[in-house]
Amino acid sequence: MPSPGDIGSALRAMGATALVYLVPGDGDVPGLLGPQHGSGAAVIVKADGSTDALDLPGLTLDAPPLTAYRATGTPGRDAGGPPGDDAPPGPAPSPATSRAALEQVCAWAGTAVMEPLLSRLPRGFGRVPSLVLVPMGDLGVVPWHAARVRGRRRSRGYACEEVDISYLPSARLLCDVAARPAAGTRQTLVVGNPTRDLHHAGEEAEAVHSVFHPDGDLLGPGAATPAAVTDWLRRQQGGLLHLACHGVVRQGERHSAYLALSDGRLAAEELTEGATRYRGLDLVVLAACRTNVSGHGYDEAYSLATAFLVAGARSVVGSLWPVPDAATSLLMYMIHHFMSQERLPPGAALRSAQSWMLNERREAPPGMPDRLRARVRHIDGDDLTAWAGFTHLGW
């Protein structure tokens, strides 16, 4: 465990306000917090190196909204526990039941954790706080950035409207990532619909390439093989990799989380095993399902998102559940829009894109291709599955 001073230095380098471990009841953080009996806690390390601990009595693994969500999950996803847990008996929950469970766990996340946490943090003039969250154990399934909170703009908003939230699995990886310099150049590879069954992902990739990165490479069905992607990773110097494809998690298998590419798979373990590191890799956008979900219990080093960080990426965008193809294509386009047009860093660009999705009066920006523009008014911002599944890790 790095010292609080080292953590503070890393936070200052990244422009972040605090690192926050979310510790469930009976958990602990070696070096920062002893075992907690019954009550959960937020262990806070601020950018000046000072530490704080906030008791959170409602942060327990047996909280009814959390247990219901783990049993139900989002549509198409079991949010249940690590490998070996028995699948719930009976038929899969209906989409309405799953959405209700997601809404309830987000309401609990706000009341039990995010509202007391946000009230404890300093707010700079004209700037929202920037948090790096480390949710421990089963708490990793919760989209904390979508916690319902009392907001400045409306009576009941979402945490991401009040604060920048990124995620990491440990303070050690925070310090490692913070030491990675920004690349002076940017090369781009966009991969779209390599398996030929994600129509909107193909449109998304073509739009991102043509509008924002016309000088980069675009690989589609047949060409986007694992060898082609890893060869580009080895050659890039200051790269941006955008992958619009299937992400698969197979609990407990050796290659437990992988991207389905043309004629093969790119597994998380292949990114982290061995000596290969992709230095200079600025950003990986994983516009795919469950890319921030581990196939080895809650060891997040084996999620695809964290694997790319361990392999050298400076910043990663990943997802917590199977994301809807049509809505995802718009969200991904808007992330690139905010990075390109407003020069926002990836985490802030994701937050702005999610806020755009929440805005009932959202407008298509100039230059958005017609096929995407036609879907802008049909997105339901109240449907959490459409936008809240995506998370940011790193810078």
One Martini backbone bead per residue (centre of mass of N, CA, C, O) as a GRO file, in nm:
protein
  395
    1MET     BB    1   0.091   0.038   0.027
    2PRO     BB    2   0.078   0.347  -0.019
    3SER     BB    3   0.122   0.640   0.092
    4PRO     BB    4  -0.051   0.925   0.148
    5GLY     BB    5   0.162   1.100   0.005
    6ASP     BB    6   0.168   0.943  -0.262
    7ILE     BB    7  -0.130   0.969  -0.324
    8GLY     BB    8  -0.139   1.279  -0.327
    9SER     BB    9   0.057   1.315  -0.564
   10ALA     BB   10  -0.118   1.163  -0.770
   11LEU     BB   11  -0.366   1.343  -0.749
   12ARG     BB   12  -0.232   1.607  -0.836
   13ALA     BB   13  -0.139   1.510  -1.115
   14MET     BB   14  -0.462   1.443  -1.192
   15GLY     BB   15  -0.665   1.654  -1.052
   16ALA     BB   16  -0.759   1.530  -0.780
   17THR     BB   17  -0.922   1.519  -0.470
   18ALA     BB   18  -0.981   1.192  -0.419
   19LEU     BB   19  -0.944   0.888  -0.251
   20VAL     BB   20  -1.197   0.614  -0.233
   21TYR     BB   21  -1.278   0.378  -0.009
   22LEU     BB   22  -1.520   0.119  -0.026
   23VAL     BB   23  -1.635  -0.029   0.282
   24PRO     BB   24  -1.768  -0.286   0.402
   25GLY     BB   25  -1.888  -0.452   0.634
   26ASP     BB   26  -1.603  -0.606   0.782
   27GLY     BB   27  -1.390  -0.442   0.658
   28ASP     BB   28  -1.060  -0.348   0.507
   29VAL     BB   29  -0.751  -0.131   0.497
   30PRO     BB   30  -0.442  -0.171   0.465
   31GLY     BB   31  -0.295   0.110   0.639
   32LEU     BB   32  -0.596   0.272   0.692
   33LEU     BB   33  -0.804   0.028   0.794
   34GLY     BB   34  -0.960  -0.142   1.008
   35PRO     BB   35  -1.179  -0.346   1.114
   36GLN     BB   36  -1.523  -0.355   1.050
   37HIS     BB   37  -1.817  -0.367   1.262
   38GLY     BB   38  -2.104  -0.363   1.052
   39SER     BB   39  -1.986  -0.098   0.943
   40GLY     BB   40  -1.923   0.107   0.705
   41ALA     BB   41  -1.680   0.282   0.480
   42ALA     BB   42  -1.491   0.581   0.408
   43VAL     BB   43  -1.171   0.610   0.267
   44ILE     BB   44  -0.980   0.913   0.277
   45VAL     BB   45  -0.761   1.060   0.028
   46LYS     BB   46  -0.607   1.348  -0.016
   47ALA     BB   47  -0.415   1.568  -0.204
   48ASP     BB   48  -0.250   1.647   0.077
   49GLY     BB   49  -0.245   1.349   0.244
   50SER     BB   50  -0.487   1.334   0.394
   51THR     BB   51  -0.712   1.173   0.628
   52ASP     BB   52  -1.029   0.985   0.628
   53ALA     BB   53  -1.333   0.870   0.806
   54LEU     BB   54  -1.656   0.737   0.705
   55ASP     BB   55  -1.938   0.649   0.835
   56LEU     BB   56  -2.152   0.368   0.691
   57PRO     BB   57  -2.416   0.193   0.798
   58GLY     BB   58  -2.547   0.115   0.498
   59LEU     BB   59  -2.265  -0.037   0.412
   60THR     BB   60  -2.383  -0.342   0.317
   61LEU     BB   61  -2.414  -0.664   0.177
   62ASP     BB   62  -2.729  -0.691   0.308
   63ALA     BB   63  -2.858  -0.490   0.147
   64PRO     BB   64  -3.145  -0.517  -0.020
   65PRO     BB   65  -3.073  -0.367  -0.292
   66LEU     BB   66  -2.810  -0.532  -0.341
   67THR     BB   67  -2.920  -0.823  -0.335
   68ALA     BB   68  -3.129  -0.776  -0.561
   69TYR     BB   69  -2.928  -0.691  -0.781
   70ARG     BB   70  -2.748  -0.946  -0.777
   71ALA     BB   71  -2.997  -1.133  -0.858
   72THR     BB   72  -3.081  -0.956  -1.124
   73GLY     BB   73  -2.994  -0.706  -1.263
   74THR     BB   74  -2.962  -0.632  -1.574
   75PRO     BB   75  -3.047  -0.659  -1.876
   76GLY     BB   76  -2.860  -0.955  -1.946
   77ARG     BB   77  -2.755  -0.945  -1.633
   78ASP     BB   78  -2.565  -1.089  -1.380
   79ALA     BB   79  -2.484  -0.938  -1.058
   80GLY     BB   80  -2.351  -1.154  -0.928
   81GLY     BB   81  -2.113  -1.325  -0.804
   82PRO     BB   82  -1.869  -1.521  -0.791
   83PRO     BB   83  -1.740  -1.792  -0.864
   84GLY     BB   84  -1.981  -2.055  -0.768
   85ASP     BB   85  -2.232  -1.928  -0.779
   86ASP     BB   86  -2.550  -1.975  -0.788
   87ALA     BB   87  -2.803  -1.967  -0.983
   88PRO     BB   88  -3.093  -1.852  -1.006
   89PRO     BB   89  -3.387  -1.969  -0.995
   90GLY     BB   90  -3.540  -1.981  -1.277
   91PRO     BB   91  -3.626  -1.737  -1.458
   92ALA     BB   92  -3.553  -1.463  -1.598
   93PRO     BB   93  -3.578  -1.155  -1.552
   94SER     BB   94  -3.734  -0.894  -1.630
   95PRO     BB   95  -3.668  -0.586  -1.749
   96ALA     BB   96  -3.839  -0.439  -1.534
   97THR     BB   97  -3.709  -0.573  -1.288
   98SER     BB   98  -3.417  -0.488  -1.347
   99ARG     BB   99  -3.461  -0.181  -1.352
  100ALA     BB  100  -3.568  -0.160  -1.064
  101ALA     BB  101  -3.310  -0.266  -0.925
  102LEU     BB  102  -3.126  -0.041  -1.031
  103GLU     BB  103  -3.279   0.200  -0.910
  104GLN     BB  104  -3.259   0.103  -0.611
  105VAL     BB  105  -2.945   0.092  -0.590
  106CYS     BB  106  -2.909   0.398  -0.658
  107ALA     BB  107  -3.066   0.506  -0.418
  108TRP     BB  108  -2.891   0.369  -0.201
  109ALA     BB  109  -2.615   0.491  -0.288
  110GLY     BB  110  -2.696   0.778  -0.211
  111THR     BB  111  -2.788   0.751   0.089
  112ALA     BB  112  -2.544   0.566   0.205
  113VAL     BB  113  -2.297   0.739   0.044
  114MET     BB  114  -2.283   0.996  -0.152
  115GLU     BB  115  -2.405   1.219   0.021
  116PRO     BB  116  -2.208   1.203   0.267
  117LEU     BB  117  -1.952   1.228   0.096
  118LEU     BB  118  -1.999   1.503  -0.048
  119SER     BB  119  -2.030   1.666   0.226
  120ARG     BB  120  -1.709   1.608   0.301
  121LEU     BB  121  -1.618   1.771   0.059
  122PRO     BB  122  -1.445   1.989  -0.106
  123ARG     BB  123  -1.526   2.299  -0.285
  124GLY     BB  124  -1.440   2.454  -0.553
  125PHE     BB  125  -1.437   2.729  -0.732
  126GLY     BB  126  -1.589   2.631  -1.030
  127ARG     BB  127  -1.536   2.323  -0.917
  128VAL     BB  128  -1.558   2.000  -0.921
  129PRO     BB  129  -1.514   1.722  -0.789
  130SER     BB  130  -1.255   1.454  -0.794
  131LEU     BB  131  -1.301   1.105  -0.803
  132VAL     BB  132  -1.153   0.800  -0.670
  133LEU     BB  133  -1.279   0.479  -0.679
  134VAL     BB  134  -1.275   0.188  -0.436
  135PRO     BB  135  -1.454  -0.082  -0.464
  136MET     BB  136  -1.523  -0.344  -0.248
  137GLY     BB  137  -1.599  -0.616  -0.378
  138ASP     BB  138  -1.936  -0.620  -0.434
  139LEU     BB  139  -1.929  -0.301  -0.492
  140GLY     BB  140  -1.838  -0.327  -0.804
  141VAL     BB  141  -2.147  -0.343  -0.928
  142VAL     BB  142  -2.184  -0.042  -0.873
  143PRO     BB  143  -2.311   0.268  -1.004
  144TRP     BB  144  -2.203   0.539  -0.841
  145HIS     BB  145  -2.251   0.769  -1.060
  146ALA     BB  146  -2.584   0.683  -1.039
  147ALA     BB  147  -2.648   0.806  -0.789
  148ARG     BB  148  -2.894   0.934  -0.593
  149VAL     BB  149  -2.918   1.297  -0.562
  150ARG     BB  150  -2.897   1.599  -0.439
  151GLY     BB  151  -2.918   1.884  -0.642
  152ARG     BB  152  -2.859   2.187  -0.811
  153ARG     BB  153  -3.058   2.140  -1.067
  154ARG     BB  154  -3.212   1.909  -0.901
  155SER     BB  155  -3.359   1.729  -0.658
  156ARG     BB  156  -3.307   1.446  -0.840
  157GLY     BB  157  -3.011   1.318  -0.919
  158TYR     BB  158  -2.675   1.257  -1.012
  159ALA     BB  159  -2.353   1.223  -0.927
  160CYS     BB  160  -2.236   1.302  -1.219
  161GLU     BB  161  -2.362   1.604  -1.184
  162GLU     BB  162  -2.155   1.679  -0.920
  163VAL     BB  163  -1.916   1.470  -1.009
  164ASP     BB  164  -1.615   1.334  -1.069
  165ILE     BB  165  -1.589   0.981  -1.173
  166SER     BB  166  -1.359   0.730  -1.090
  167TYR     BB  167  -1.177   0.416  -1.134
  168LEU     BB  168  -1.007   0.175  -0.911
  169PRO     BB  169  -0.848  -0.110  -0.754
  170SER     BB  170  -0.601   0.084  -0.649
  171ALA     BB  171  -0.345   0.278  -0.521
  172ARG     BB  172  -0.112   0.156  -0.683
  173LEU     BB  173  -0.234   0.212  -0.967
  174LEU     BB  174  -0.258   0.511  -0.936
  175CYS     BB  175   0.050   0.570  -0.914
  176ASP     BB  176   0.124   0.442  -1.182
  177VAL     BB  177  -0.059   0.611  -1.375
  178ALA     BB  178   0.035   0.901  -1.283
  179ALA     BB  179   0.337   0.848  -1.415
  180ARG     BB  180   0.212   0.879  -1.695
  181PRO     BB  181   0.271   1.028  -1.974
  182ALA     BB  182   0.184   1.220  -2.217
  183ALA     BB  183   0.146   1.210  -2.539
  184GLY     BB  184   0.251   1.393  -2.823
  185THR     BB  185   0.090   1.187  -2.985
  186ARG     BB  186  -0.180   1.061  -3.219
  187GLN     BB  187  -0.302   0.741  -3.266
  188THR     BB  188  -0.557   0.556  -3.456
  189LEU     BB  189  -0.796   0.291  -3.365
  190VAL     BB  190  -1.087   0.156  -3.528
  191VAL     BB  191  -1.338  -0.074  -3.420
  192GLY     BB  192  -1.608  -0.242  -3.619
  193ASN     BB  193  -1.803  -0.502  -3.628
  194PRO     BB  194  -1.636  -0.791  -3.655
  195THR     BB  195  -1.909  -0.999  -3.633
  196ARG     BB  196  -2.169  -0.872  -3.799
  197ASP     BB  197  -2.398  -0.809  -3.528
  198LEU     BB  198  -2.340  -0.471  -3.498
  199HIS     BB  199  -2.470  -0.222  -3.652
  200HIS     BB  200  -2.423   0.034  -3.469
  201ALA     BB  201  -2.119  -0.013  -3.431
  202GLY     BB  202  -2.046   0.043  -3.722
  203GLU     BB  203  -2.151   0.332  -3.732
  204GLU     BB  204  -1.982   0.440  -3.501
  205ALA     BB  205  -1.702   0.387  -3.621
  206GLU     BB  206  -1.737   0.556  -3.878
  207ALA     BB  207  -1.796   0.823  -3.733
  208VAL     BB  208  -1.543   0.850  -3.555
  209HIS     BB  209  -1.345   0.838  -3.789
  210SER     BB  210  -1.453   1.063  -3.991
  211VAL     BB  211  -1.482   1.308  -3.781
  212PHE     BB  212  -1.213   1.266  -3.570
  213HIS     BB  213  -1.016   1.019  -3.738
  214PRO     BB  214  -0.924   1.022  -4.057
  215ASP     BB  215  -0.602   0.936  -4.009
  216GLY     BB  216  -0.681   0.673  -3.919
  217ASP     BB  217  -0.776   0.350  -3.838
  218LEU     BB  218  -1.003   0.104  -3.997
  219LEU     BB  219  -1.171  -0.187  -3.860
  220GLY     BB  220  -1.347  -0.465  -3.972
  221PRO     BB  221  -1.466  -0.712  -4.110
  222GLY     BB  222  -1.187  -0.944  -4.124
  223ALA     BB  223  -0.957  -0.727  -4.010
  224ALA     BB  224  -1.034  -0.747  -3.688
  225THR     BB  225  -0.794  -0.893  -3.548
  226PRO     BB  226  -0.597  -0.976  -3.293
  227ALA     BB  227  -0.332  -0.929  -3.449
  228ALA     BB  228  -0.395  -0.640  -3.552
  229VAL     BB  229  -0.429  -0.508  -3.273
  230THR     BB  230  -0.156  -0.591  -3.137
  231ASP     BB  231   0.023  -0.467  -3.353
  232TRP     BB  232  -0.068  -0.176  -3.306
  233LEU     BB  233   0.008  -0.161  -3.006
  234ARG     BB  234   0.316  -0.199  -3.055
  235ARG     BB  235   0.343   0.059  -3.262
  236GLN     BB  236   0.237   0.267  -3.094
  237GLN     BB  237   0.258   0.644  -3.025
  238GLY     BB  238  -0.001   0.762  -2.891
  239GLY     BB  239  -0.284   0.604  -2.841
  240LEU     BB  240  -0.616   0.535  -2.986
  241LEU     BB  241  -0.863   0.295  -2.877
  242HIS     BB  242  -1.154   0.174  -3.057
  243LEU     BB  243  -1.410  -0.067  -2.939
  244ALA     BB  244  -1.678  -0.203  -3.142
  245CYS     BB  245  -1.801  -0.475  -2.959
  246HIS     BB  246  -1.776  -0.769  -2.809
  247GLY     BB  247  -1.822  -0.858  -2.465
  248VAL     BB  248  -1.685  -1.126  -2.254
  249VAL     BB  249  -1.793  -1.330  -1.968
  250ARG     BB  250  -1.621  -1.612  -1.799
  251GLN     BB  251  -1.658  -1.764  -1.525
  252GLY     BB  252  -1.340  -1.909  -1.423
  253GLU     BB  253  -1.185  -1.888  -1.666
  254ARG     BB  254  -0.892  -1.827  -1.797
  255HIS     BB  255  -1.051  -1.676  -2.030
  256SER     BB  256  -1.279  -1.459  -1.886
  257ALA     BB  257  -1.212  -1.196  -2.066
  258TYR     BB  258  -1.337  -1.077  -2.390
  259LEU     BB  259  -1.288  -0.998  -2.726
  260ALA     BB  260  -1.478  -1.005  -3.020
  261LEU     BB  261  -1.330  -1.085  -3.313
  262SER     BB  262  -1.188  -1.160  -3.596
  263ASP     BB  263  -1.117  -1.485  -3.567
  264GLY     BB  264  -1.128  -1.403  -3.245
  265ARG     BB  265  -0.953  -1.332  -2.934
  266LEU     BB  266  -0.922  -1.081  -2.663
  267ALA     BB  267  -0.769  -1.120  -2.362
  268ALA     BB  268  -0.696  -1.011  -2.053
  269GLU     BB  269  -0.457  -1.206  -1.990
  270GLU     BB  270  -0.290  -1.127  -2.250
  271LEU     BB  271  -0.231  -0.831  -2.139
  272THR     BB  272  -0.090  -0.919  -1.840
  273GLU     BB  273   0.089  -1.129  -1.951
  274GLY     BB  274   0.398  -1.078  -1.927
  275ALA     BB  275   0.615  -0.811  -2.068
  276THR     BB  276   0.406  -0.665  -2.219
  277ARG     BB  277   0.393  -0.311  -2.305
  278TYR     BB  278   0.187  -0.016  -2.387
  279ARG     BB  279   0.342   0.244  -2.452
  280GLY     BB  280   0.157   0.548  -2.493
  281LEU     BB  281  -0.132   0.468  -2.417
  282ASP     BB  282  -0.389   0.683  -2.372
  283LEU     BB  283  -0.662   0.534  -2.502
  284VAL     BB  284  -0.948   0.322  -2.412
  285VAL     BB  285  -1.245   0.229  -2.590
  286LEU     BB  286  -1.509   0.017  -2.456
  287ALA     BB  287  -1.772  -0.057  -2.678
  288ALA     BB  288  -1.869  -0.290  -2.459
  289CYS     BB  289  -1.957  -0.560  -2.282
  290ARG     BB  290  -1.836  -0.595  -1.963
  291THR     BB  291  -1.532  -0.445  -1.942
  292ASN     BB  292  -1.570  -0.395  -1.601
  293VAL     BB  293  -1.569  -0.718  -1.568
  294SER     BB  294  -1.491  -0.993  -1.386
  295GLY     BB  295  -1.393  -1.354  -1.413
  296HIS     BB  296  -1.248  -1.332  -1.101
  297GLY     BB  297  -1.455  -1.214  -0.949
  298TYR     BB  298  -1.312  -0.916  -0.778
  299ASP     BB  299  -1.062  -0.921  -0.971
  300GLU     BB  300  -0.999  -0.645  -1.170
  301ALA     BB  301  -0.743  -0.737  -1.335
  302TYR     BB  302  -0.966  -0.915  -1.525
  303SER     BB  303  -1.057  -0.689  -1.661
  304LEU     BB  304  -1.034  -0.521  -1.946
  305ALA     BB  305  -0.988  -0.238  -1.838
  306THR     BB  306  -0.759  -0.307  -1.631
  307ALA     BB  307  -0.573  -0.454  -1.827
  308PHE     BB  308  -0.501  -0.201  -1.992
  309LEU     BB  309  -0.370  -0.054  -1.759
  310VAL     BB  310  -0.153  -0.264  -1.690
  311ALA     BB  311  -0.046  -0.251  -2.004
  312GLY     BB  312  -0.036   0.107  -2.019
  313ALA     BB  313  -0.272   0.269  -1.995
  314ARG     BB  314  -0.405   0.586  -1.901
  315SER     BB  315  -0.702   0.534  -2.025
  316VAL     BB  316  -1.046   0.407  -1.953
  317VAL     BB  317  -1.342   0.274  -2.110
  318GLY     BB  318  -1.614   0.101  -1.952
  319SER     BB  319  -1.836  -0.178  -1.854
  320LEU     BB  320  -2.108  -0.342  -1.648
  321TRP     BB  321  -2.300  -0.411  -1.902
  322PRO     BB  322  -2.520  -0.480  -2.133
  323VAL     BB  323  -2.531  -0.268  -2.398
  324PRO     BB  324  -2.707  -0.072  -2.595
  325ASP     BB  325  -2.645  -0.015  -2.918
  326ALA     BB  326  -2.784   0.259  -2.988
  327ALA     BB  327  -2.702   0.426  -2.734
  328THR     BB  328  -2.395   0.376  -2.742
  329SER     BB  329  -2.330   0.521  -3.009
  330LEU     BB  330  -2.395   0.804  -2.897
  331LEU     BB  331  -2.213   0.815  -2.649
  332MET     BB  332  -1.946   0.771  -2.802
  333TYR     BB  333  -1.962   1.012  -2.986
  334MET     BB  334  -1.974   1.226  -2.751
  335ILE     BB  335  -1.703   1.173  -2.630
  336HIS     BB  336  -1.544   1.263  -2.882
  337HIS     BB  337  -1.664   1.542  -2.899
  338PHE     BB  338  -1.557   1.650  -2.620
  339MET     BB  339  -1.259   1.597  -2.681
  340SER     BB  340  -1.240   1.762  -2.952
  341GLN     BB  341  -1.416   2.036  -2.907
  342GLU     BB  342  -1.344   2.074  -2.569
  343ARG     BB  343  -1.084   1.932  -2.456
  344LEU     BB  344  -1.149   1.685  -2.291
  345PRO     BB  345  -1.106   1.456  -2.084
  346PRO     BB  346  -1.228   1.145  -2.063
  347GLY     BB  347  -1.392   1.168  -1.799
  348ALA     BB  348  -1.536   1.438  -1.868
  349ALA     BB  349  -1.656   1.337  -2.136
  350LEU     BB  350  -1.837   1.121  -2.015
  351ARG     BB  351  -1.998   1.307  -1.831
  352SER     BB  352  -2.108   1.487  -2.062
  353ALA     BB  353  -2.247   1.258  -2.219
  354GLN     BB  354  -2.439   1.175  -1.989
  355SER     BB  355  -2.574   1.453  -1.963
  356TRP     BB  356  -2.684   1.454  -2.251
  357MET     BB  357  -2.866   1.202  -2.213
  358LEU     BB  358  -3.038   1.345  -1.974
  359ASN     BB  359  -3.128   1.553  -2.178
  360GLU     BB  360  -3.436   1.627  -2.314
  361ARG     BB  361  -3.289   1.872  -2.505
  362ARG     BB  362  -3.120   1.734  -2.689
  363GLU     BB  363  -2.860   1.786  -2.935
  364ALA     BB  364  -2.718   1.766  -3.226
  365PRO     BB  365  -2.425   1.807  -3.340
  366PRO     BB  366  -2.233   1.924  -3.555
  367GLY     BB  367  -2.168   1.652  -3.790
  368MET     BB  368  -2.364   1.445  -3.735
  369PRO     BB  369  -2.470   1.178  -3.856
  370ASP     BB  370  -2.778   1.090  -3.967
  371ARG     BB  371  -2.804   0.805  -3.833
  372LEU     BB  372  -2.765   0.928  -3.546
  373ARG     BB  373  -2.956   1.175  -3.542
  374ALA     BB  374  -3.227   1.002  -3.560
  375ARG     BB  375  -3.182   0.898  -3.237
  376VAL     BB  376  -3.178   1.133  -3.029
  377ARG     BB  377  -3.501   1.153  -2.954
  378HIS     BB  378  -3.517   0.825  -2.859
  379ILE     BB  379  -3.381   0.869  -2.597
  380ASP     BB  380  -3.391   0.743  -2.257
  381GLY     BB  381  -3.267   0.892  -1.974
  382ASP     BB  382  -3.428   0.711  -1.754
  383ASP     BB  383  -3.254   0.480  -1.873
  384LEU     BB  384  -2.983   0.347  -1.725
  385THR     BB  385  -2.882   0.140  -1.944
  386ALA     BB  386  -2.798   0.368  -2.162
  387TRP     BB  387  -2.547   0.517  -1.957
  388ALA     BB  388  -2.447   0.388  -1.661
  389GLY     BB  389  -2.238   0.151  -1.753
  390PHE     BB  390  -2.018   0.366  -1.781
  391THR     BB  391  -1.662   0.388  -1.718
  392HIS     BB  392  -1.377   0.538  -1.553
  393LEU     BB  393  -1.015   0.498  -1.596
  394GLY     BB  394  -0.790   0.714  -1.471
  395TRP     BB  395  -0.722   1.013  -1.637
   0.00000   0.00000   0.00000
